[in-house]
Amino acid sequence: MTALPLPADLAPLGARFNIANHWLEANAQHHAKTAFVDDHVALSYAELERRVRQLATALRAQGIRREERVLLLMQDVCDWPLCFLAAIYAGLIPVAVNTLMTTDDYAYMLEHSRAQAAMVSGGLLAHLTAAMARSDHEIRQVIVSRPEAALEASEVDIERLIEAYDPASGPAATGPDDPAFWLYSSGSTGRPKGTVHTQSNPYWTAELYGKRVLGMTAADVCFSAAKLFFAYGLGNALSFPLSVGATTLLMAERATPEAIFRRMRGERRGIKPTIFFGAPTGYAAMLAHAQLPARDDVAIRLASSAGEALPAEIGERFKAHFGVDIVDGIGSTEMLHIFLSNTPEKVRYGSTGWPVPGYEVQLRGERGEAVPDGEPGDLYIRGPSAAIMYWGNREKSRETFQGDWTKSGDKYICNSDGSFTYAGRSDDMLKVSGIYVSPFEVEATLIEHPAVLEAAVIGTEDADGLTKTKAFVVLKPGCQVQEEELKAMVKERLAPYKYPRFIEFLAELPKTATGKIQRFKLRAMEKERKVSA
């Protein structure tokens, strides 16, 4: 294998490397500064270091051994980064899981990860307890953050646990390639996949994207609508700010426009974020909201987007209102964070930008051949933050992690200026009359209409069994538009064969917890209708 394309000024890491210890040591000069703040607690860098080392001692004292898994089921409060870092510091493997999953999902994750302990928010304890009752797997200890009721004998309040132990004398003797944590990939079908990341992976995302692309500094206050259990949110609200000594504003509640606006205006804890991380669906909802803050009411200097491709119209409207560009990029659970991105200095709306320094991308055809500029191809990525594997899933691991290269499952087009434009998921691309049609291109055109809030496009068979495009459209509150008007607009702006032959209006679109549109659910709904008919 050839060497990864790292910038020349970044030296390889040494044989001993623990990412939690690295961040704690790097912030020794910021000890008096606030590291994390939520609605109730502020945690300085000095307090963070002390509590991480105390909790690391406590976890070891529970009999949990090196590389054993610890389930992390918590809302975004200061105890989340504390628990994540303490487990890594102790050489354990935190398994960060989505707080919006079902009891069955949690039971599966307990069994799949073989977690020996769980760290859980008091408000989520009932969900974990139900999952444990449904699972055959037994765990040794349940550690509860901010309990809401009296605890059982098998449960312990994290505050009591921390104060019972002295700080650990040092971190586990891990290396840069040792497993550090898991994230579950939210695939569109089947069970979530346990994605195993190393000690060095978050180091590289912070160095290559947080510092070099976003230009984050210790003066920044970071606020992410994406939660910490997502790869995107983990970088935004933990890896990147810790790498420079910045402050992170955490929000436990759901990321509604109203909740986001309260924090943008500094109504929580009296601080205003300077960097905001969101997703296109969230930005659309914010811009359509009657309480959108005025430009002078916020301190945002930079906005980031990922999760799905950002329509140009949303970026342009945000820039017109706030005077700040949205820097759009694409990342994945498998690559840990963004590897293809616009930059604050260079934004091309409608594209996902250029490869992040330290990453290389290729577009390949169905037989692995290179595709010419202007033609859609499967996106492959090479970079230092790729996961090791999917735990216990050799078939999917081989399919995704191919030597140096990771197959993303996305279709992209390379433009003449070297930027890349999203063309849909590999399984979302449509072939209409023998020609590929990008669902995203049609969706982006539909939302240019002033009455349209969101759109999702799928393929559906007509009476002749041929694939045609169908659009599901959500209108803005109080707006109306006729189907034929939308079809005519798309015909005017795109090649005629791309317009949606069918349009259906919905109150809302099915989405993942990250706000990604679940087109597979729309396809399933359409298939059921045809079977019923």
PDB file of C-alpha atoms in Angstrom, residues 213-497:
ATOM      1  CA  VAL A 213     -10.415  23.896   7.012  1.00  0.00           C
ATOM      2  CA  LEU A 214     -12.608  25.498   9.677  1.00  0.00           C
ATOM      3  CA  GLY A 215      -9.759  27.455  11.240  1.00  0.00           C
ATOM      4  CA  MET A 216     -11.101  26.844  14.748  1.00  0.00           C
ATOM      5  CA  THR A 217      -9.250  28.549  17.613  1.00  0.00           C
ATOM      6  CA  ALA A 218      -9.386  28.752  21.402  1.00  0.00           C
ATOM      7  CA  ALA A 219     -11.527  31.893  21.071  1.00  0.00           C
ATOM      8  CA  ASP A 220     -14.420  29.968  19.510  1.00  0.00           C
ATOM      9  CA  VAL A 221     -17.627  28.789  21.146  1.00  0.00           C
ATOM     10  CA  CYS A 222     -18.935  25.722  19.306  1.00  0.00           C
ATOM     11  CA  PHE A 223     -22.594  24.715  19.117  1.00  0.00           C
ATOM     12  CA  SER A 224     -23.740  21.635  17.223  1.00  0.00           C
ATOM     13  CA  ALA A 225     -27.336  20.732  16.408  1.00  0.00           C
ATOM     14  CA  ALA A 226     -26.031  17.240  15.581  1.00  0.00           C
ATOM     15  CA  LYS A 227     -25.686  15.260  18.798  1.00  0.00           C
ATOM     16  CA  LEU A 228     -22.439  13.851  20.196  1.00  0.00           C
ATOM     17  CA  PHE A 229     -23.358  10.230  19.438  1.00  0.00           C
ATOM     18  CA  PHE A 230     -23.134  10.993  15.708  1.00  0.00           C
ATOM     19  CA  ALA A 231     -19.733  11.108  14.007  1.00  0.00           C
ATOM     20  CA  TYR A 232     -20.475  14.641  12.771  1.00  0.00           C
ATOM     21  CA  GLY A 233     -21.519  15.869  16.215  1.00  0.00           C
ATOM     22  CA  LEU A 234     -18.593  14.147  17.954  1.00  0.00           C
ATOM     23  CA  GLY A 235     -16.119  16.138  15.879  1.00  0.00           C
ATOM     24  CA  ASN A 236     -18.068  19.394  16.113  1.00  0.00           C
ATOM     25  CA  ALA A 237     -18.636  19.396  19.862  1.00  0.00           C
ATOM     26  CA  LEU A 238     -15.750  17.351  21.257  1.00  0.00           C
ATOM     27  CA  SER A 239     -12.750  16.512  19.051  1.00  0.00           C
ATOM     28  CA  PHE A 240     -12.363  19.893  17.353  1.00  0.00           C
ATOM     29  CA  PRO A 241     -12.845  22.198  20.369  1.00  0.00           C
ATOM     30  CA  LEU A 242     -10.665  19.995  22.585  1.00  0.00           C
ATOM     31  CA  SER A 243      -7.909  20.117  19.962  1.00  0.00           C
ATOM     32  CA  VAL A 244      -7.631  23.920  20.249  1.00  0.00           C
ATOM     33  CA  GLY A 245      -8.941  24.725  23.746  1.00  0.00           C
ATOM     34  CA  ALA A 246     -12.283  26.152  22.589  1.00  0.00           C
ATOM     35  CA  THR A 247     -15.580  26.098  24.518  1.00  0.00           C
ATOM     36  CA  THR A 248     -18.526  23.848  23.619  1.00  0.00           C
ATOM     37  CA  LEU A 249     -22.146  24.755  24.314  1.00  0.00           C
ATOM     38  CA  LEU A 250     -24.158  21.537  24.789  1.00  0.00           C
ATOM     39  CA  MET A 251     -27.914  21.103  24.381  1.00  0.00           C
ATOM     40  CA  ALA A 252     -29.777  18.099  25.762  1.00  0.00           C
ATOM     41  CA  GLU A 253     -33.130  18.906  24.160  1.00  0.00           C
ATOM     42  CA  ARG A 254     -34.167  18.208  20.581  1.00  0.00           C
ATOM     43  CA  ALA A 255     -32.664  20.575  18.016  1.00  0.00           C
ATOM     44  CA  THR A 256     -35.802  22.489  17.043  1.00  0.00           C
ATOM     45  CA  PRO A 257     -35.445  25.958  15.494  1.00  0.00           C
ATOM     46  CA  GLU A 258     -36.717  27.511  18.733  1.00  0.00           C
ATOM     47  CA  ALA A 259     -34.141  25.643  20.863  1.00  0.00           C
ATOM     48  CA  ILE A 260     -31.339  26.567  18.468  1.00  0.00           C
ATOM     49  CA  PHE A 261     -32.357  30.241  18.357  1.00  0.00           C
ATOM     50  CA  ARG A 262     -32.382  30.501  22.179  1.00  0.00           C
ATOM     51  CA  ARG A 263     -28.751  29.441  22.270  1.00  0.00           C
ATOM     52  CA  MET A 264     -27.711  31.489  19.251  1.00  0.00           C
ATOM     53  CA  ARG A 265     -29.036  34.581  21.060  1.00  0.00           C
ATOM     54  CA  GLY A 266     -27.160  33.663  24.234  1.00  0.00           C
ATOM     55  CA  GLU A 267     -30.297  33.005  26.286  1.00  0.00           C
ATOM     56  CA  ARG A 268     -28.724  29.882  27.806  1.00  0.00           C
ATOM     57  CA  ARG A 269     -25.705  30.478  30.085  1.00  0.00           C
ATOM     58  CA  GLY A 270     -25.117  33.945  28.629  1.00  0.00           C
ATOM     59  CA  ILE A 271     -22.702  32.902  25.885  1.00  0.00           C
ATOM     60  CA  LYS A 272     -23.202  33.091  22.138  1.00  0.00           C
ATOM     61  CA  PRO A 273     -21.716  30.478  19.794  1.00  0.00           C
ATOM     62  CA  THR A 274     -19.288  31.628  17.127  1.00  0.00           C
ATOM     63  CA  ILE A 275     -19.452  28.401  15.089  1.00  0.00           C
ATOM     64  CA  PHE A 276     -22.731  26.596  14.391  1.00  0.00           C
ATOM     65  CA  PHE A 277     -22.949  23.070  13.004  1.00  0.00           C
ATOM     66  CA  GLY A 278     -26.188  21.959  11.379  1.00  0.00           C
ATOM     67  CA  ALA A 279     -27.695  19.913   8.559  1.00  0.00           C
ATOM     68  CA  PRO A 280     -29.599  21.070   5.447  1.00  0.00           C
ATOM     69  CA  THR A 281     -33.000  20.001   6.770  1.00  0.00           C
ATOM     70  CA  GLY A 282     -32.403  21.980   9.948  1.00  0.00           C
ATOM     71  CA  TYR A 283     -31.199  25.052   8.076  1.00  0.00           C
ATOM     72  CA  ALA A 284     -34.341  24.961   5.916  1.00  0.00           C
ATOM     73  CA  ALA A 285     -36.546  24.808   9.016  1.00  0.00           C
ATOM     74  CA  MET A 286     -34.629  27.663  10.649  1.00  0.00           C
ATOM     75  CA  LEU A 287     -34.922  29.932   7.610  1.00  0.00           C
ATOM     76  CA  ALA A 288     -38.659  29.226   7.332  1.00  0.00           C
ATOM     77  CA  HIS A 289     -39.292  30.035  11.009  1.00  0.00           C
ATOM     78  CA  ALA A 290     -41.032  33.250  12.056  1.00  0.00           C
ATOM     79  CA  GLN A 291     -38.594  33.751  14.970  1.00  0.00           C
ATOM     80  CA  LEU A 292     -35.397  33.680  12.890  1.00  0.00           C
ATOM     81  CA  PRO A 293     -32.928  35.899  14.792  1.00  0.00           C
ATOM     82  CA  ALA A 294     -31.648  39.090  13.234  1.00  0.00           C
ATOM     83  CA  ARG A 295     -28.035  39.218  12.115  1.00  0.00           C
ATOM     84  CA  ASP A 296     -27.053  41.523  14.987  1.00  0.00           C
ATOM     85  CA  ASP A 297     -28.570  39.183  17.591  1.00  0.00           C
ATOM     86  CA  VAL A 298     -26.023  36.403  16.976  1.00  0.00           C
ATOM     87  CA  ALA A 299     -22.229  36.050  17.010  1.00  0.00           C
ATOM     88  CA  ILE A 300     -21.911  33.346  14.352  1.00  0.00           C
ATOM     89  CA  ARG A 301     -18.724  33.740  12.298  1.00  0.00           C
ATOM     90  CA  LEU A 302     -18.954  30.365  10.588  1.00  0.00           C
ATOM     91  CA  ALA A 303     -21.666  27.817   9.805  1.00  0.00           C
ATOM     92  CA  SER A 304     -21.050  24.190   8.832  1.00  0.00           C
ATOM     93  CA  SER A 305     -23.336  21.659   7.160  1.00  0.00           C
ATOM     94  CA  ALA A 306     -23.163  17.919   6.577  1.00  0.00           C
ATOM     95  CA  GLY A 307     -25.404  14.868   6.706  1.00  0.00           C
ATOM     96  CA  GLU A 308     -26.818  15.390   3.219  1.00  0.00           C
ATOM     97  CA  ALA A 309     -25.971  17.705   0.348  1.00  0.00           C
ATOM     98  CA  LEU A 310     -26.817  21.361   0.896  1.00  0.00           C
ATOM     99  CA  PRO A 311     -29.093  22.894  -1.758  1.00  0.00           C
ATOM    100  CA  ALA A 312     -27.615  26.117  -3.129  1.00  0.00           C
ATOM    101  CA  GLU A 313     -30.799  28.047  -2.396  1.00  0.00           C
ATOM    102  CA  ILE A 314     -30.529  27.360   1.348  1.00  0.00           C
ATOM    103  CA  GLY A 315     -26.892  28.445   1.500  1.00  0.00           C
ATOM    104  CA  GLU A 316     -27.598  31.622  -0.419  1.00  0.00           C
ATOM    105  CA  ARG A 317     -30.580  32.553   1.769  1.00  0.00           C
ATOM    106  CA  PHE A 318     -28.567  31.940   4.952  1.00  0.00           C
ATOM    107  CA  LYS A 319     -25.717  34.097   3.646  1.00  0.00           C
ATOM    108  CA  ALA A 320     -28.140  36.873   2.676  1.00  0.00           C
ATOM    109  CA  HIS A 321     -29.669  36.912   6.168  1.00  0.00           C
ATOM    110  CA  PHE A 322     -26.654  36.361   8.455  1.00  0.00           C
ATOM    111  CA  GLY A 323     -23.802  37.516   6.231  1.00  0.00           C
ATOM    112  CA  VAL A 324     -22.054  34.158   6.762  1.00  0.00           C
ATOM    113  CA  ASP A 325     -21.600  31.303   4.306  1.00  0.00           C
ATOM    114  CA  ILE A 326     -22.587  27.750   5.150  1.00  0.00           C
ATOM    115  CA  VAL A 327     -19.527  25.570   4.584  1.00  0.00           C
ATOM    116  CA  ASP A 328     -20.958  22.332   3.201  1.00  0.00           C
ATOM    117  CA  GLY A 329     -19.100  19.032   3.302  1.00  0.00           C
ATOM    118  CA  ILE A 330     -19.578  15.299   3.364  1.00  0.00           C
ATOM    119  CA  GLY A 331     -18.358  12.862   5.985  1.00  0.00           C
ATOM    120  CA  SER A 332     -19.428   9.460   7.223  1.00  0.00           C
ATOM    121  CA  THR A 333     -19.416   7.288  10.324  1.00  0.00           C
ATOM    122  CA  GLU A 334     -16.802   5.131   8.572  1.00  0.00           C
ATOM    123  CA  MET A 335     -14.424   8.075   7.950  1.00  0.00           C
ATOM    124  CA  LEU A 336     -15.394   9.723  11.287  1.00  0.00           C
ATOM    125  CA  HIS A 337     -15.821  13.228   9.899  1.00  0.00           C
ATOM    126  CA  ILE A 338     -15.704  15.381   6.774  1.00  0.00           C
ATOM    127  CA  PHE A 339     -13.287  14.489   3.965  1.00  0.00           C
ATOM    128  CA  LEU A 340     -14.746  16.543   1.074  1.00  0.00           C
ATOM    129  CA  SER A 341     -15.701  20.149   1.752  1.00  0.00           C
ATOM    130  CA  ASN A 342     -16.063  23.737   0.757  1.00  0.00           C
ATOM    131  CA  THR A 343     -13.948  26.114   2.847  1.00  0.00           C
ATOM    132  CA  PRO A 344     -14.688  29.461   4.527  1.00  0.00           C
ATOM    133  CA  GLU A 345     -12.549  31.117   1.837  1.00  0.00           C
ATOM    134  CA  LYS A 346     -13.941  29.170  -1.115  1.00  0.00           C
ATOM    135  CA  VAL A 347     -17.613  28.251  -1.336  1.00  0.00           C
ATOM    136  CA  ARG A 348     -19.299  26.860  -4.418  1.00  0.00           C
ATOM    137  CA  TYR A 349     -22.944  26.418  -3.551  1.00  0.00           C
ATOM    138  CA  GLY A 350     -24.510  23.382  -5.161  1.00  0.00           C
ATOM    139  CA  SER A 351     -21.262  21.437  -4.760  1.00  0.00           C
ATOM    140  CA  THR A 352     -19.689  19.636  -1.787  1.00  0.00           C
ATOM    141  CA  GLY A 353     -16.362  21.308  -2.479  1.00  0.00           C
ATOM    142  CA  TRP A 354     -12.872  19.863  -2.695  1.00  0.00           C
ATOM    143  CA  PRO A 355     -10.921  17.087  -0.897  1.00  0.00           C
ATOM    144  CA  VAL A 356      -9.860  18.033   2.633  1.00  0.00           C
ATOM    145  CA  PRO A 357      -6.041  18.179   2.974  1.00  0.00           C
ATOM    146  CA  GLY A 358      -4.841  14.715   3.945  1.00  0.00           C
ATOM    147  CA  TYR A 359      -7.633  12.930   2.056  1.00  0.00           C
ATOM    148  CA  GLU A 360      -7.834  11.634  -1.482  1.00  0.00           C
ATOM    149  CA  VAL A 361     -11.006  10.766  -3.370  1.00  0.00           C
ATOM    150  CA  GLN A 362     -11.734   8.776  -6.521  1.00  0.00           C
ATOM    151  CA  LEU A 363     -14.850   8.270  -8.621  1.00  0.00           C
ATOM    152  CA  ARG A 364     -15.214   4.758 -10.024  1.00  0.00           C
ATOM    153  CA  GLY A 365     -17.642   3.062 -12.379  1.00  0.00           C
ATOM    154  CA  GLU A 366     -19.511  -0.182 -11.874  1.00  0.00           C
ATOM    155  CA  ARG A 367     -16.416  -2.255 -12.767  1.00  0.00           C
ATOM    156  CA  GLY A 368     -14.010  -0.139 -10.739  1.00  0.00           C
ATOM    157  CA  GLU A 369     -12.823   1.967 -13.674  1.00  0.00           C
ATOM    158  CA  ALA A 370     -12.208   5.716 -13.411  1.00  0.00           C
ATOM    159  CA  VAL A 371     -15.085   7.851 -14.662  1.00  0.00           C
ATOM    160  CA  PRO A 372     -14.567  11.053 -16.687  1.00  0.00           C
ATOM    161  CA  ASP A 373     -15.373  14.508 -15.314  1.00  0.00           C
ATOM    162  CA  GLY A 374     -19.050  15.305 -15.569  1.00  0.00           C
ATOM    163  CA  GLU A 375     -20.141  11.660 -15.225  1.00  0.00           C
ATOM    164  CA  PRO A 376     -21.491  10.160 -11.965  1.00  0.00           C
ATOM    165  CA  GLY A 377     -19.345   7.589 -10.202  1.00  0.00           C
ATOM    166  CA  ASP A 378     -19.081   5.775  -6.884  1.00  0.00           C
ATOM    167  CA  LEU A 379     -17.119   7.798  -4.332  1.00  0.00           C
ATOM    168  CA  TYR A 380     -14.078   6.173  -2.695  1.00  0.00           C
ATOM    169  CA  ILE A 381     -11.982   7.891   0.006  1.00  0.00           C
ATOM    170  CA  ARG A 382      -8.448   7.408   1.260  1.00  0.00           C
ATOM    171  CA  GLY A 383      -7.404   9.075   4.515  1.00  0.00           C
ATOM    172  CA  PRO A 384      -6.007   8.489   8.018  1.00  0.00           C
ATOM    173  CA  SER A 385      -9.320   8.519   9.938  1.00  0.00           C
ATOM    174  CA  ALA A 386     -10.940   5.439   8.356  1.00  0.00           C
ATOM    175  CA  ALA A 387     -12.473   2.944  10.763  1.00  0.00           C
ATOM    176  CA  ILE A 388     -10.895  -0.479  11.228  1.00  0.00           C
ATOM    177  CA  MET A 389     -14.014  -2.535  10.525  1.00  0.00           C
ATOM    178  CA  TYR A 390     -17.621  -3.229  11.332  1.00  0.00           C
ATOM    179  CA  TRP A 391     -17.555  -5.401  14.447  1.00  0.00           C
ATOM    180  CA  GLY A 392     -18.684  -8.955  13.753  1.00  0.00           C
ATOM    181  CA  ASN A 393     -19.622  -8.213  10.133  1.00  0.00           C
ATOM    182  CA  ARG A 394     -16.856  -9.444   7.870  1.00  0.00           C
ATOM    183  CA  GLU A 395     -18.914  -9.305   4.668  1.00  0.00           C
ATOM    184  CA  LYS A 396     -19.831  -5.629   5.051  1.00  0.00           C
ATOM    185  CA  SER A 397     -16.314  -4.793   6.265  1.00  0.00           C
ATOM    186  CA  ARG A 398     -14.790  -6.258   3.084  1.00  0.00           C
ATOM    187  CA  GLU A 399     -17.327  -4.448   0.931  1.00  0.00           C
ATOM    188  CA  THR A 400     -16.664  -1.055   2.541  1.00  0.00           C
ATOM    189  CA  PHE A 401     -13.008  -1.079   3.674  1.00  0.00           C
ATOM    190  CA  GLN A 402     -10.959  -2.002   0.611  1.00  0.00           C
ATOM    191  CA  GLY A 403      -7.277  -1.686   1.473  1.00  0.00           C
ATOM    192  CA  ASP A 404      -6.433   2.009   1.765  1.00  0.00           C
ATOM    193  CA  TRP A 405      -9.806   2.935   0.301  1.00  0.00           C
ATOM    194  CA  THR A 406     -13.238   3.245   1.846  1.00  0.00           C
ATOM    195  CA  LYS A 407     -16.325   2.948  -0.363  1.00  0.00           C
ATOM    196  CA  SER A 408     -18.794   5.617   0.706  1.00  0.00           C
ATOM    197  CA  GLY A 409     -21.961   4.408  -1.007  1.00  0.00           C
ATOM    198  CA  ASP A 410     -22.440   7.872  -2.544  1.00  0.00           C
ATOM    199  CA  LYS A 411     -22.532   8.900  -6.190  1.00  0.00           C
ATOM    200  CA  TYR A 412     -20.647  12.069  -7.143  1.00  0.00           C
ATOM    201  CA  ILE A 413     -19.696  14.083 -10.219  1.00  0.00           C
ATOM    202  CA  CYS A 414     -16.309  15.810 -10.547  1.00  0.00           C
ATOM    203  CA  ASN A 415     -16.557  19.335 -11.982  1.00  0.00           C
ATOM    204  CA  SER A 416     -14.039  21.093 -14.192  1.00  0.00           C
ATOM    205  CA  ASP A 417     -12.706  23.150 -11.242  1.00  0.00           C
ATOM    206  CA  GLY A 418     -11.957  20.025  -9.203  1.00  0.00           C
ATOM    207  CA  SER A 419     -14.991  20.391  -6.945  1.00  0.00           C
ATOM    208  CA  PHE A 420     -17.463  17.559  -6.496  1.00  0.00           C
ATOM    209  CA  THR A 421     -21.245  17.611  -6.797  1.00  0.00           C
ATOM    210  CA  TYR A 422     -23.480  15.155  -4.998  1.00  0.00           C
ATOM    211  CA  ALA A 423     -25.540  12.898  -7.279  1.00  0.00           C
ATOM    212  CA  GLY A 424     -27.341  10.771  -4.667  1.00  0.00           C
ATOM    213  CA  ARG A 425     -26.750   7.572  -2.803  1.00  0.00           C
ATOM    214  CA  SER A 426     -25.639   4.645  -4.916  1.00  0.00           C
ATOM    215  CA  ASP A 427     -28.957   2.934  -4.245  1.00  0.00           C
ATOM    216  CA  ASP A 428     -30.950   6.154  -4.802  1.00  0.00           C
ATOM    217  CA  MET A 429     -29.739   6.927  -8.325  1.00  0.00           C
ATOM    218  CA  LEU A 430     -32.451   6.568 -10.934  1.00  0.00           C
ATOM    219  CA  LYS A 431     -32.162   5.490 -14.544  1.00  0.00           C
ATOM    220  CA  VAL A 432     -34.958   7.111 -16.550  1.00  0.00           C
ATOM    221  CA  SER A 433     -35.139   6.265 -20.254  1.00  0.00           C
ATOM    222  CA  GLY A 434     -31.659   4.758 -19.929  1.00  0.00           C
ATOM    223  CA  ILE A 435     -30.155   7.941 -18.471  1.00  0.00           C
ATOM    224  CA  TYR A 436     -29.053   8.452 -14.845  1.00  0.00           C
ATOM    225  CA  VAL A 437     -31.072  11.020 -12.915  1.00  0.00           C
ATOM    226  CA  SER A 438     -29.859  12.395  -9.589  1.00  0.00           C
ATOM    227  CA  PRO A 439     -32.702  12.630  -7.054  1.00  0.00           C
ATOM    228  CA  PHE A 440     -30.847  15.428  -5.282  1.00  0.00           C
ATOM    229  CA  GLU A 441     -30.671  17.561  -8.428  1.00  0.00           C
ATOM    230  CA  VAL A 442     -34.459  17.386  -8.843  1.00  0.00           C
ATOM    231  CA  GLU A 443     -35.012  17.988  -5.102  1.00  0.00           C
ATOM    232  CA  ALA A 444     -32.721  21.025  -5.114  1.00  0.00           C
ATOM    233  CA  THR A 445     -34.651  22.471  -8.034  1.00  0.00           C
ATOM    234  CA  LEU A 446     -38.046  21.873  -6.422  1.00  0.00           C
ATOM    235  CA  ILE A 447     -37.110  23.706  -3.214  1.00  0.00           C
ATOM    236  CA  GLU A 448     -36.207  26.776  -5.250  1.00  0.00           C
ATOM    237  CA  HIS A 449     -39.951  27.352  -5.493  1.00  0.00           C
ATOM    238  CA  PRO A 450     -40.950  29.842  -2.752  1.00  0.00           C
ATOM    239  CA  ALA A 451     -43.800  27.595  -1.533  1.00  0.00           C
ATOM    240  CA  VAL A 452     -41.681  24.440  -1.104  1.00  0.00           C
ATOM    241  CA  LEU A 453     -39.988  23.622   2.201  1.00  0.00           C
ATOM    242  CA  GLU A 454     -38.632  20.132   1.449  1.00  0.00           C
ATOM    243  CA  ALA A 455     -38.692  17.543  -1.311  1.00  0.00           C
ATOM    244  CA  ALA A 456     -37.650  13.919  -1.747  1.00  0.00           C
ATOM    245  CA  VAL A 457     -37.476  12.131  -5.087  1.00  0.00           C
ATOM    246  CA  ILE A 458     -37.656   8.380  -5.702  1.00  0.00           C
ATOM    247  CA  GLY A 459     -38.194   6.120  -8.690  1.00  0.00           C
ATOM    248  CA  THR A 460     -41.552   4.493  -9.267  1.00  0.00           C
ATOM    249  CA  GLU A 461     -42.822   2.279 -12.059  1.00  0.00           C
ATOM    250  CA  ASP A 462     -45.451   3.590 -14.466  1.00  0.00           C
ATOM    251  CA  ALA A 463     -48.190   1.495 -16.092  1.00  0.00           C
ATOM    252  CA  ASP A 464     -45.630   0.082 -18.531  1.00  0.00           C
ATOM    253  CA  GLY A 465     -43.241  -0.987 -15.771  1.00  0.00           C
ATOM    254  CA  LEU A 466     -40.748   1.764 -16.651  1.00  0.00           C
ATOM    255  CA  THR A 467     -38.970   3.802 -13.970  1.00  0.00           C
ATOM    256  CA  LYS A 468     -40.167   7.380 -13.637  1.00  0.00           C
ATOM    257  CA  THR A 469     -39.415  10.029 -11.051  1.00  0.00           C
ATOM    258  CA  LYS A 470     -41.842  10.820  -8.257  1.00  0.00           C
ATOM    259  CA  ALA A 471     -41.461  13.759  -5.882  1.00  0.00           C
ATOM    260  CA  PHE A 472     -42.824  13.947  -2.352  1.00  0.00           C
ATOM    261  CA  VAL A 473     -43.158  17.614  -1.443  1.00  0.00           C
ATOM    262  CA  VAL A 474     -43.667  19.415   1.886  1.00  0.00           C
ATOM    263  CA  LEU A 475     -44.973  22.970   1.567  1.00  0.00           C
ATOM    264  CA  LYS A 476     -44.135  25.884   3.832  1.00  0.00           C
ATOM    265  CA  PRO A 477     -46.845  26.770   6.368  1.00  0.00           C
ATOM    266  CA  GLY A 478     -49.720  28.652   4.727  1.00  0.00           C
ATOM    267  CA  CYS A 479     -48.457  28.091   1.175  1.00  0.00           C
ATOM    268  CA  GLN A 480     -50.158  26.383  -1.754  1.00  0.00           C
ATOM    269  CA  VAL A 481     -48.954  25.420  -5.221  1.00  0.00           C
ATOM    270  CA  GLN A 482     -50.318  23.269  -8.004  1.00  0.00           C
ATOM    271  CA  GLU A 483     -48.588  20.097  -9.135  1.00  0.00           C
ATOM    272  CA  GLU A 484     -48.367  21.268 -12.742  1.00  0.00           C
ATOM    273  CA  GLU A 485     -46.663  24.496 -11.713  1.00  0.00           C
ATOM    274  CA  LEU A 486     -43.866  22.551 -10.004  1.00  0.00           C
ATOM    275  CA  LYS A 487     -43.461  20.209 -12.966  1.00  0.00           C
ATOM    276  CA  ALA A 488     -43.223  23.137 -15.365  1.00  0.00           C
ATOM    277  CA  MET A 489     -40.590  24.848 -13.206  1.00  0.00           C
ATOM    278  CA  VAL A 490     -38.373  21.735 -13.168  1.00  0.00           C
ATOM    279  CA  LYS A 491     -38.759  21.320 -16.940  1.00  0.00           C
ATOM    280  CA  GLU A 492     -37.579  24.902 -17.438  1.00  0.00           C
ATOM    281  CA  ARG A 493     -34.506  24.546 -15.237  1.00  0.00           C
ATOM    282  CA  LEU A 494     -33.362  20.960 -15.901  1.00  0.00           C
ATOM    283  CA  ALA A 495     -33.233  18.628 -18.864  1.00  0.00           C
ATOM    284  CA  PRO A 496     -36.870  17.736 -19.688  1.00  0.00           C
ATOM    285  CA  TYR A 497     -36.461  14.018 -18.906  1.00  0.00           C
TER     286      TYR A 497
END
